[in-house]
Tab-separated table of C-alpha atoms in Angstrom:
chain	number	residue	atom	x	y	z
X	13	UNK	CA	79.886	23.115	68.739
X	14	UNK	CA	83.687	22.713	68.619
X	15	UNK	CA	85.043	19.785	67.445
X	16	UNK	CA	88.279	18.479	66.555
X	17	UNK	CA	88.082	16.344	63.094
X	18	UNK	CA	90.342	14.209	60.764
X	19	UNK	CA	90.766	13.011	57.802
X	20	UNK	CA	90.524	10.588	55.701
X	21	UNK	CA	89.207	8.436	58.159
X	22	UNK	CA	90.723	5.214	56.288
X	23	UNK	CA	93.696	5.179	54.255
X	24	UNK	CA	95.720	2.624	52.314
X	25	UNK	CA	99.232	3.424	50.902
X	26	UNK	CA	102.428	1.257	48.898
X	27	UNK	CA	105.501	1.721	50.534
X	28	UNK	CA	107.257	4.735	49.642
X	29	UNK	CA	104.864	7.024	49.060
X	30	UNK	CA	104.410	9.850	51.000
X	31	UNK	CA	101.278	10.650	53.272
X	32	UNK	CA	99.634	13.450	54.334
X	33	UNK	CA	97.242	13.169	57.610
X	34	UNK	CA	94.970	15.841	58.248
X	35	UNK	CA	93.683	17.448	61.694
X	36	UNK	CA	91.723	20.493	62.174
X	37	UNK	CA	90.155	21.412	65.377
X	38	UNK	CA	87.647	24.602	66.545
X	39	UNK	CA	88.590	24.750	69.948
X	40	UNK	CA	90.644	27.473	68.741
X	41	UNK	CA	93.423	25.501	71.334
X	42	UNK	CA	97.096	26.378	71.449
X	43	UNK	CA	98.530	23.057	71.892
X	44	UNK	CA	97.952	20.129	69.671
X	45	UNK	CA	98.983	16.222	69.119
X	46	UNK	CA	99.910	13.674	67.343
X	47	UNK	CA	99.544	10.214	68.819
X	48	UNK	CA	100.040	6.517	66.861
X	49	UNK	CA	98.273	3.454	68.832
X	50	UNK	CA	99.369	-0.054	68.639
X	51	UNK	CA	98.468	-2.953	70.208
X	52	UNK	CA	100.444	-3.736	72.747
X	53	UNK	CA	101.585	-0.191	72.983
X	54	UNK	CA	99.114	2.047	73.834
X	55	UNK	CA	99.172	6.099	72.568
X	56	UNK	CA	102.367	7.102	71.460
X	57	UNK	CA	103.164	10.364	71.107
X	58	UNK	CA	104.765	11.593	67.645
X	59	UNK	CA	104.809	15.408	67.487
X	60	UNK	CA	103.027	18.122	69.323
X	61	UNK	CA	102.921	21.982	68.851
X	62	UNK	CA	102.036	24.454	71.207
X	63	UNK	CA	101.737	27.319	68.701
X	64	UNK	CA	101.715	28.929	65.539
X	65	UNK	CA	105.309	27.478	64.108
X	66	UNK	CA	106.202	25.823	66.944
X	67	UNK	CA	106.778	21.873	66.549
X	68	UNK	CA	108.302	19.355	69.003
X	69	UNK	CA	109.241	15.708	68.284
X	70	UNK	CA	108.127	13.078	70.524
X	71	UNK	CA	108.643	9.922	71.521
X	72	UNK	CA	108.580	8.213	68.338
X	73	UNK	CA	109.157	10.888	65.597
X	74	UNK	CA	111.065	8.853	63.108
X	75	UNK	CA	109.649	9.000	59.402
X	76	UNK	CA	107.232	11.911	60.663
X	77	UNK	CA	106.640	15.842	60.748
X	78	UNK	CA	104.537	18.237	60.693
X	79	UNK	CA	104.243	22.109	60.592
X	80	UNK	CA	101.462	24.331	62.128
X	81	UNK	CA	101.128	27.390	60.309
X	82	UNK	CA	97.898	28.648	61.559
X	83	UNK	CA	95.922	27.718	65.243
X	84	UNK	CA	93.432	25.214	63.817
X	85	UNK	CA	95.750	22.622	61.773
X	86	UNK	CA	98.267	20.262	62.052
X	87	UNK	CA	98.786	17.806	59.624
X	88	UNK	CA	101.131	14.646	59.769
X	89	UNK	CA	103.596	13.807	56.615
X	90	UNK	CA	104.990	9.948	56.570
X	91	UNK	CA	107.986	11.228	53.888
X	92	UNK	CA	108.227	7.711	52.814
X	93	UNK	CA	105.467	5.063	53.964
X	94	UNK	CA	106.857	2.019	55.942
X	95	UNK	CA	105.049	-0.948	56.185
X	96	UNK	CA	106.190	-0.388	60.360
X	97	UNK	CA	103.756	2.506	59.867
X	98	UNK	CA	100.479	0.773	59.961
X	99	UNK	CA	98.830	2.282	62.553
X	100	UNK	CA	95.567	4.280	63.805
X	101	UNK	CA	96.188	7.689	64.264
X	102	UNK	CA	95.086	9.976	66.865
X	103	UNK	CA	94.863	13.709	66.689
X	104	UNK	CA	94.712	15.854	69.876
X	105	UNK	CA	93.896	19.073	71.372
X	106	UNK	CA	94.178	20.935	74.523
X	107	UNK	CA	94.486	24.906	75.968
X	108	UNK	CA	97.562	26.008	76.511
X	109	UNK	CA	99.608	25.706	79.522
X	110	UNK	CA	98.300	23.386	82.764
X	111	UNK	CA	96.764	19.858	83.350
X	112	UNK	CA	94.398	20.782	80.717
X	113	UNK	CA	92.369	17.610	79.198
X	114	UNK	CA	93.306	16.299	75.551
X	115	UNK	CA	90.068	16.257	73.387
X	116	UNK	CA	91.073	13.544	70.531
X	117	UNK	CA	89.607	13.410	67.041
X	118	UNK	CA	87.711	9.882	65.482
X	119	UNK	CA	91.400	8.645	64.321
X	120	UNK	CA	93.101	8.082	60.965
X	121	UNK	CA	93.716	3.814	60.224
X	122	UNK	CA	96.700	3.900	58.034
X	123	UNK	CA	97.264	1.009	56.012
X	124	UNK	CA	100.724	0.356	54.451
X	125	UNK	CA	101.590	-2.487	51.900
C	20	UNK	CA	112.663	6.375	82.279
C	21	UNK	CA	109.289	6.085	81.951
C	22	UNK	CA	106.628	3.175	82.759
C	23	UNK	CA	103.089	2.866	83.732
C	24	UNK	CA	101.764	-0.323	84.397
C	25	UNK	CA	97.895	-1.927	83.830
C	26	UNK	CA	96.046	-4.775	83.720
C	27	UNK	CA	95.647	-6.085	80.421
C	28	UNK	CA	91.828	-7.726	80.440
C	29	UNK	CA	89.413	-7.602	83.251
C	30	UNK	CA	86.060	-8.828	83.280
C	31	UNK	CA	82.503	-7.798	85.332
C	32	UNK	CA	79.217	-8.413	85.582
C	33	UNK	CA	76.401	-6.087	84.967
C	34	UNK	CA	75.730	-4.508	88.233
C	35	UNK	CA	78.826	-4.921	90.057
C	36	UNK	CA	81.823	-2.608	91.409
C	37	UNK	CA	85.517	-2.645	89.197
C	38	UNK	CA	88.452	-1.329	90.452
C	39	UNK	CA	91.396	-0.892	87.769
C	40	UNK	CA	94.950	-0.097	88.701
C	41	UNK	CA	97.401	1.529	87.576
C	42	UNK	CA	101.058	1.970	88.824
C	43	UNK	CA	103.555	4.140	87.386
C	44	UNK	CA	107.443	5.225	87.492
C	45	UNK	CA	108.046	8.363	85.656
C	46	UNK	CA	109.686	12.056	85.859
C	47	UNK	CA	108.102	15.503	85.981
C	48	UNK	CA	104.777	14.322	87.181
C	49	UNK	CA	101.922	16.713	87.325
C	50	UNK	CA	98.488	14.880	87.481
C	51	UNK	CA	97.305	11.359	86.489
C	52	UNK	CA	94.498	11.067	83.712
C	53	UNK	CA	91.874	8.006	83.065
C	54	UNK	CA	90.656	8.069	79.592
C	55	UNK	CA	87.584	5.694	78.226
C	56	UNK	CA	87.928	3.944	74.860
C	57	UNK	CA	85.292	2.263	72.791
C	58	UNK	CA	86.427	-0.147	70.196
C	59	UNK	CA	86.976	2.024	67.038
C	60	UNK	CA	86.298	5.397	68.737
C	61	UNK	CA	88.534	8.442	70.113
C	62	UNK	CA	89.892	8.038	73.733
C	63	UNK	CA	87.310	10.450	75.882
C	64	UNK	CA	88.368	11.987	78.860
C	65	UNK	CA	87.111	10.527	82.802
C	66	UNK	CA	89.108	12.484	85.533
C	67	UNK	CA	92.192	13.932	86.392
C	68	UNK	CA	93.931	13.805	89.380
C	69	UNK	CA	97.129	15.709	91.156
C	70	UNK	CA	96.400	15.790	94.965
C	71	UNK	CA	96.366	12.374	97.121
C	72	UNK	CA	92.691	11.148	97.397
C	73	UNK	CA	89.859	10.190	96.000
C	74	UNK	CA	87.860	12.217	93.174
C	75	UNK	CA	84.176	11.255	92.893
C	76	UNK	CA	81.999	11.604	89.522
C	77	UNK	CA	78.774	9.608	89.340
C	78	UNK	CA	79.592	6.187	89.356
C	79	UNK	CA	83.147	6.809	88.501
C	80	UNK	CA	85.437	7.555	91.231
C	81	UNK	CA	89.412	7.891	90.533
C	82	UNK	CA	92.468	7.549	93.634
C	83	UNK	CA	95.768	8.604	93.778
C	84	UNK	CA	98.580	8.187	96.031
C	85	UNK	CA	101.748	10.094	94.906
C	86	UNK	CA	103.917	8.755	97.423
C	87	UNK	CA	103.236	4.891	95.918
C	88	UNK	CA	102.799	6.155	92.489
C	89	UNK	CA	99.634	4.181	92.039
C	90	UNK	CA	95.943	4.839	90.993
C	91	UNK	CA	93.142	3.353	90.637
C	92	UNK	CA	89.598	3.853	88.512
C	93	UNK	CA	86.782	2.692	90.809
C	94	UNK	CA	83.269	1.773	88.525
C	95	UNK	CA	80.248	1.079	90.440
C	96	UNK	CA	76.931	0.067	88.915
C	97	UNK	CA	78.383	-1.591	85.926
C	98	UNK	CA	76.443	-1.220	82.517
C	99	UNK	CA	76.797	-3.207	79.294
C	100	UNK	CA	77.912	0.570	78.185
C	101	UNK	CA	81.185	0.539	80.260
C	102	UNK	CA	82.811	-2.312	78.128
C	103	UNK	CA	85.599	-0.326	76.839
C	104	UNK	CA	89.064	0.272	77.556
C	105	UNK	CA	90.268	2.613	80.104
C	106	UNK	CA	93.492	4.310	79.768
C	107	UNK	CA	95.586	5.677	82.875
C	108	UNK	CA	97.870	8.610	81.663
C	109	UNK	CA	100.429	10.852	83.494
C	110	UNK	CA	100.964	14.199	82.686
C	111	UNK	CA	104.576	15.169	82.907
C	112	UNK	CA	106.020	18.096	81.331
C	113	UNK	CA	103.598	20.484	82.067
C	114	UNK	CA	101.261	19.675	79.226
C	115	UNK	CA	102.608	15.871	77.709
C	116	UNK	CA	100.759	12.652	78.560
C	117	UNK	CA	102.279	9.435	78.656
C	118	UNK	CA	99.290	6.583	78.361
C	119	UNK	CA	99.659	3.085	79.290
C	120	UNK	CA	98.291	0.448	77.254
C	121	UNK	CA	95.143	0.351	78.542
C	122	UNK	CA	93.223	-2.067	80.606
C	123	UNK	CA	89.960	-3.715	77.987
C	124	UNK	CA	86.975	-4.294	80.467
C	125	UNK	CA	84.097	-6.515	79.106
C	126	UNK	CA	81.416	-6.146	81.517
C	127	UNK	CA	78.289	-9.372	80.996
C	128	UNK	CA	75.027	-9.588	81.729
């Protein structure tokens, strides 16, 4: 079955350091997502692709990228942790073009100290 | 700008009908999303909806008027099951949701 996974599932990190989130999906989907959720904030979108090197900020892209150099990854990089960071992290996929459903991976909690 | 607005906590007992709203003011609109949210778990998808009306699945139904930007997520038969949160979402840009916070349901015996 196709699936859209992530890892590591848990993650603590010291300020600074740099972080690499990971998302891999099956669905063999053109567009995928990266969403943050906070309380009080709901799902907030980072960075989405629609394709093979293409990459779009979002709303809150500060302190994030990403690259997508094939049709089944895209992973997140924090450059340089913030404690502002601490979040759970949502991955997301859907087909390309049209009101086409997100499927969403088990989430990433990101710790920073 | 964008907004979309949603009741924070509601609460139901086992059996009964829910009805959560959901208003929103935003650009570009092309269909309105409810998503369902265990504690812990990935958002999972419910309905979508772009025309006026009402879209029945089961025991969940979802509405939307356009003109009032509003929408609501109609669950009838309640089950301990359906304590979750529900999340309305607009699609706008062709292919970019916007999600409001989510409304938590608890549903009790």
């Amino acid at each position: 079955d196709a699936e859209i996974t992530q890892s590591p599932r848990h993650k603590i990190t010291e300020t600074g350091r740099q972080v690499t989130l990971a998302c891999h999906q099956t669905w063999n989907h053109n567009n995928m997502f990266w969403y943050r959720q906070d309380l009080g904030h709901g799902l907030r979108l980072i960075h989405y692709s629609y394709g093979v090197q293409d990459t779009n900020k979002g709303e809150v892209s500060d302190g994030y990228s990403v690259s997508r150099s094939n049709t089944e990854d895209l992973p997140l990089t924090l450059e340089s942790a913030a404690s502002s960071q601490t979040s759970v992290y949502f991955c997301a996929s859907s087909e390309g073009q049209g009101p086409n459903e997100q499927f969403f991976g088990p989430g990433t909690r990101l710790t920073v100290l | 700008g964008q907004n979309i607005d949603q009741p924070t906590e509601m609460t139901a007992t086992e059996g009964a009908i829910v009805q959560i709203n959901c208003t929103y003011q935003t650009s570009g609109f092309n269909g309105l999303f409810w998503y369902q949210q265990h504690a812990g778990e990935a958002p999972t998808f419910l309905s979508y909806n772009v025309l006026d009306g009402l879209e029945e699945k089961g025991r969940f139904s979802s509405f939307l008027s356009r003109s009032k930007g509003y929408s609501y997520l109609l669950l009838k038969e309640l089950q301990m099951k359906d304590s979750a949160s529900y999340l309305c979402a607009v699609l706008y840009n062709t292919d970019k949701l916007i999600f409001g916070t989510g409304t938590r349901l608890q549903v009790f015996p």
